[in-house]
PDB file of C-alpha atoms in Angstrom:
ATOM      1  CA  UNK K   1      94.626  94.164 103.088  1.00 49.00           C
ATOM      2  CA  UNK K   2      93.318  91.351 100.799  1.00 56.00           C
ATOM      3  CA  UNK K   3      90.704  92.273  98.247  1.00 59.00           C
ATOM      4  CA  UNK K   4      87.788  89.998  98.040  1.00 61.00           C
ATOM      5  CA  UNK K   5      85.761  88.920  94.947  1.00 68.00           C
ATOM      6  CA  UNK K   6      82.455  88.836  96.791  1.00 84.00           C
ATOM      7  CA  UNK K   7      82.685  90.879 100.200  1.00 88.00           C
ATOM      8  CA  UNK K   8      78.939  90.624 101.001  1.00 93.00           C
ATOM      9  CA  UNK K   9      78.914  86.754 100.646  1.00 94.00           C
ATOM     10  CA  UNK K  10      82.211  86.470 102.754  1.00 94.00           C
ATOM     11  CA  UNK K  11      80.637  88.611 105.396  1.00 96.00           C
ATOM     12  CA  UNK K  12      77.706  86.276 105.371  1.00 96.00           C
ATOM     13  CA  UNK K  13      79.936  83.327 105.970  1.00 97.00           C
ATOM     14  CA  UNK K  14      81.920  84.972 108.764  1.00 97.00           C
ATOM     15  CA  UNK K  15      78.609  85.743 110.560  1.00 97.00           C
ATOM     16  CA  UNK K  16      77.365  82.276 110.203  1.00 98.00           C
ATOM     17  CA  UNK K  17      80.595  80.913 111.567  1.00 98.00           C
ATOM     18  CA  UNK K  18      80.430  83.289 114.515  1.00 98.00           C
ATOM     19  CA  UNK K  19      77.165  82.060 115.353  1.00 97.00           C
ATOM     20  CA  UNK K  20      78.441  78.585 115.414  1.00 98.00           C
ATOM     21  CA  UNK K  21      81.194  79.579 117.554  1.00 99.00           C
ATOM     22  CA  UNK K  22      79.060  81.158 120.038  1.00 98.00           C
ATOM     23  CA  UNK K  23      76.660  78.039 120.018  1.00 98.00           C
ATOM     24  CA  UNK K  24      79.697  75.881 120.788  1.00 98.00           C
ATOM     25  CA  UNK K  25      80.513  78.295 123.806  1.00 98.00           C
ATOM     26  CA  UNK K  26      83.815  79.588 122.427  1.00 98.00           C
ATOM     27  CA  UNK K  27      84.791  83.094 123.937  1.00 98.00           C
ATOM     28  CA  UNK K  28      84.990  85.424 120.775  1.00 98.00           C
ATOM     29  CA  UNK K  29      88.324  87.465 120.755  1.00 98.00           C
ATOM     30  CA  UNK K  30      88.212  88.920 117.284  1.00 98.00           C
ATOM     31  CA  UNK K  31      86.062  88.991 114.139  1.00 97.00           C
ATOM     32  CA  UNK K  32      86.274  90.594 110.769  1.00 94.00           C
ATOM     33  CA  UNK K  33      83.581  93.201 110.065  1.00 92.00           C
ATOM     34  CA  UNK K  34      81.200  92.247 112.968  1.00 94.00           C
ATOM     35  CA  UNK K  35      79.854  95.224 114.989  1.00 92.00           C
ATOM     36  CA  UNK K  36      80.633  94.989 118.904  1.00 93.00           C
ATOM     37  CA  UNK K  37      83.627  92.723 118.270  1.00 95.00           C
ATOM     38  CA  UNK K  38      87.278  93.733 117.719  1.00 96.00           C
ATOM     39  CA  UNK K  39      89.295  92.712 114.790  1.00 96.00           C
ATOM     40  CA  UNK K  40      91.414  89.725 115.236  1.00 95.00           C
ATOM     41  CA  UNK K  41      95.011  90.234 115.580  1.00 94.00           C
ATOM     42  CA  UNK K  42      97.299  89.061 112.748  1.00 97.00           C
ATOM     43  CA  UNK K  43      98.992  85.783 113.325  1.00 97.00           C
ATOM     44  CA  UNK K  44     102.767  85.426 113.044  1.00 96.00           C
ATOM     45  CA  UNK K  45     103.982  83.716 109.894  1.00 97.00           C
ATOM     46  CA  UNK K  46     107.081  81.461 110.543  1.00 95.00           C
ATOM     47  CA  UNK K  47     108.129  81.298 106.900  1.00 94.00           C
ATOM     48  CA  UNK K  48     105.002  80.217 104.897  1.00 95.00           C
ATOM     49  CA  UNK K  49     104.245  81.338 101.226  1.00 93.00           C
ATOM     50  CA  UNK K  50     103.878  85.020 100.871  1.00 94.00           C
ATOM     51  CA  UNK K  51     105.906  85.543 104.252  1.00 95.00           C
ATOM     52  CA  UNK K  52     103.049  87.942 105.597  1.00 95.00           C
ATOM     53  CA  UNK K  53     101.545  87.469 109.036  1.00 97.00           C
ATOM     54  CA  UNK K  54      97.784  86.723 108.589  1.00 97.00           C
ATOM     55  CA  UNK K  55      94.652  88.059 110.231  1.00 97.00           C
ATOM     56  CA  UNK K  56      91.865  85.407 110.596  1.00 98.00           C
ATOM     57  CA  UNK K  57      88.205  86.054 109.911  1.00 98.00           C
ATOM     58  CA  UNK K  58      87.383  84.797 113.485  1.00 98.00           C
ATOM     59  CA  UNK K  59      89.509  84.198 116.598  1.00 98.00           C
ATOM     60  CA  UNK K  60      88.194  82.502 119.670  1.00 98.00           C
ATOM     61  CA  UNK K  61      89.271  80.513 122.630  1.00 98.00           C
ATOM     62  CA  UNK K  62      87.723  77.094 123.569  1.00 97.00           C
ATOM     63  CA  UNK K  63      88.190  77.147 127.391  1.00 95.00           C
ATOM     64  CA  UNK K  64      87.042  73.362 127.688  1.00 95.00           C
ATOM     65  CA  UNK K  65      90.011  72.073 125.341  1.00 93.00           C
ATOM     66  CA  UNK K  66      92.088  75.076 126.287  1.00 93.00           C
ATOM     67  CA  UNK K  67      92.979  75.791 122.752  1.00 96.00           C
ATOM     68  CA  UNK K  68      92.604  78.697 120.329  1.00 98.00           C
ATOM     69  CA  UNK K  69      89.876  78.633 117.669  1.00 99.00           C
ATOM     70  CA  UNK K  70      90.604  80.101 114.257  1.00 99.00           C
ATOM     71  CA  UNK K  71      87.811  80.873 111.765  1.00 99.00           C
ATOM     72  CA  UNK K  72      88.182  81.449 108.146  1.00 98.00           C
ATOM     73  CA  UNK K  73      85.391  81.976 105.525  1.00 97.00           C
ATOM     74  CA  UNK K  74      85.893  81.238 101.822  1.00 96.00           C
ATOM     75  CA  UNK K  75      83.180  81.685  99.101  1.00 94.00           C
ATOM     76  CA  UNK K  76      84.828  79.400  96.620  1.00 91.00           C
ATOM     77  CA  UNK K  77      84.889  82.237  94.212  1.00 89.00           C
ATOM     78  CA  UNK K  78      88.569  81.975  93.374  1.00 89.00           C
ATOM     79  CA  UNK K  79      89.665  82.033  97.038  1.00 93.00           C
ATOM     80  CA  UNK K  80      90.541  78.578  97.924  1.00 94.00           C
ATOM     81  CA  UNK K  81      93.969  78.136  96.027  1.00 92.00           C
ATOM     82  CA  UNK K  82      95.568  81.754  95.991  1.00 92.00           C
ATOM     83  CA  UNK K  83      98.903  82.312  97.410  1.00 93.00           C
ATOM     84  CA  UNK K  84      97.209  84.344 100.096  1.00 94.00           C
ATOM     85  CA  UNK K  85      94.925  81.528 100.954  1.00 95.00           C
ATOM     86  CA  UNK K  86      97.494  78.787 100.846  1.00 95.00           C
ATOM     87  CA  UNK K  87      99.754  80.803 103.235  1.00 96.00           C
ATOM     88  CA  UNK K  88      96.672  81.446 105.378  1.00 97.00           C
ATOM     89  CA  UNK K  89      96.015  77.653 105.854  1.00 96.00           C
ATOM     90  CA  UNK K  90      99.677  77.104 107.046  1.00 95.00           C
ATOM     91  CA  UNK K  91     100.146  80.043 109.171  1.00 97.00           C
ATOM     92  CA  UNK K  92      96.617  79.266 111.356  1.00 98.00           C
ATOM     93  CA  UNK K  93      97.618  75.503 111.527  1.00 97.00           C
ATOM     94  CA  UNK K  94     101.107  76.649 112.904  1.00 96.00           C
ATOM     95  CA  UNK K  95      99.380  78.388 115.955  1.00 97.00           C
ATOM     96  CA  UNK K  96      99.896  76.835 119.320  1.00 95.00           C
ATOM     97  CA  UNK K  97      98.710  78.017 122.863  1.00 92.00           C
ATOM     98  CA  UNK K  98     101.798  79.166 124.890  1.00 91.00           C
ATOM     99  CA  UNK K  99     100.504  77.565 128.084  1.00 91.00           C
ATOM    100  CA  UNK K 100      99.320  74.352 126.838  1.00 92.00           C
ATOM    101  CA  UNK K 101     101.184  73.877 123.726  1.00 94.00           C
ATOM    102  CA  UNK K 102      97.870  72.717 122.181  1.00 95.00           C
ATOM    103  CA  UNK K 103      97.700  73.409 118.397  1.00 96.00           C
ATOM    104  CA  UNK K 104      94.765  75.718 117.292  1.00 98.00           C
ATOM    105  CA  UNK K 105      91.718  74.381 115.588  1.00 98.00           C
ATOM    106  CA  UNK K 106      91.029  75.908 112.180  1.00 99.00           C
ATOM    107  CA  UNK K 107      87.294  76.087 110.968  1.00 99.00           C
ATOM    108  CA  UNK K 108      86.917  76.832 107.527  1.00 98.00           C
ATOM    109  CA  UNK K 109      83.391  77.691 106.259  1.00 98.00           C
ATOM    110  CA  UNK K 110      82.554  77.249 102.688  1.00 97.00           C
ATOM    111  CA  UNK K 111      79.044  77.140 100.739  1.00 96.00           C
ATOM    112  CA  UNK K 112      77.704  73.673 100.761  1.00 95.00           C
ATOM    113  CA  UNK K 113      77.990  72.903  97.018  1.00 94.00           C
ATOM    114  CA  UNK K 114      81.934  73.862  97.362  1.00 94.00           C
ATOM    115  CA  UNK K 115      82.701  71.561 100.104  1.00 95.00           C
ATOM    116  CA  UNK K 116      83.945  68.583  97.890  1.00 95.00           C
ATOM    117  CA  UNK K 117      86.230  70.845  96.130  1.00 95.00           C
ATOM    118  CA  UNK K 118      87.664  72.476  99.074  1.00 95.00           C
ATOM    119  CA  UNK K 119      88.015  69.022 100.724  1.00 93.00           C
ATOM    120  CA  UNK K 120      90.161  67.746  97.689  1.00 93.00           C
ATOM    121  CA  UNK K 121      92.072  70.773  98.068  1.00 91.00           C
ATOM    122  CA  UNK K 122      92.981  70.493 101.543  1.00 89.00           C
ATOM    123  CA  UNK K 123      93.883  66.785 101.187  1.00 90.00           C
ATOM    124  CA  UNK K 124      96.236  67.903  98.388  1.00 91.00           C
ATOM    125  CA  UNK K 125      98.166  70.904  99.871  1.00 90.00           C
ATOM    126  CA  UNK K 126      97.966  70.397 103.620  1.00 92.00           C
ATOM    127  CA  UNK K 127     100.281  67.691 105.256  1.00 90.00           C
ATOM    128  CA  UNK K 128      97.981  64.817 106.709  1.00 93.00           C
ATOM    129  CA  UNK K 129      99.298  65.467 110.083  1.00 92.00           C
ATOM    130  CA  UNK K 130      97.242  68.509 110.026  1.00 92.00           C
ATOM    131  CA  UNK K 131      94.161  67.271 109.044  1.00 93.00           C
ATOM    132  CA  UNK K 132      92.632  66.322 112.328  1.00 95.00           C
ATOM    133  CA  UNK K 133      93.084  70.046 113.315  1.00 96.00           C
ATOM    134  CA  UNK K 134      90.898  71.208 110.464  1.00 97.00           C
ATOM    135  CA  UNK K 135      87.001  71.248 110.855  1.00 97.00           C
ATOM    136  CA  UNK K 136      85.398  71.874 107.404  1.00 97.00           C
ATOM    137  CA  UNK K 137      81.783  73.754 107.867  1.00 98.00           C
ATOM    138  CA  UNK K 138      79.359  73.323 105.226  1.00 97.00           C
ATOM    139  CA  UNK K 139      77.335  76.676 104.880  1.00 97.00           C
ATOM    140  CA  UNK K 140      73.746  77.292 104.381  1.00 88.00           C
ATOM    141  CA  UNK K 141      74.709  79.832 101.899  1.00 75.00           C
ATOM    142  CA  UNK K 142      74.645  78.582  98.231  1.00 64.00           C
ATOM    143  CA  UNK K 143      77.414  79.118  95.877  1.00 54.00           C
ATOM    144  CA  UNK K 144      77.608  81.760  93.291  1.00 51.00           C
TER     145      UNK K 144
END
């Protein structure tokens, strides 16, 4: 399991994103550390980074768009550019619905002061073809 620099802040972000998913009407399939919700399953790594399958913080399904929704919380406390994180982004963007073939959407929630830093990172590390499948969420939580 991956160790976090600030597990309390991370959990607050997970719960904030979970609330957003529920407001959007997504069916919650898994969540990290949320009572009454099972953990998300590890998603297959098809050869990225550290080669390990990755468990998202949130896993949901959007019935209207017929696609899976993956949620990831990042505190900005040295967790944007680790090998683990860079592998997560690629693994999560490489998930497709078996019935429809639709690519999963990746929601990443970060504290609002960290949005520009994360946005710059994504445009540097992630291929432009995948940008439209990423939703960056600015949290109400303040950085550090």
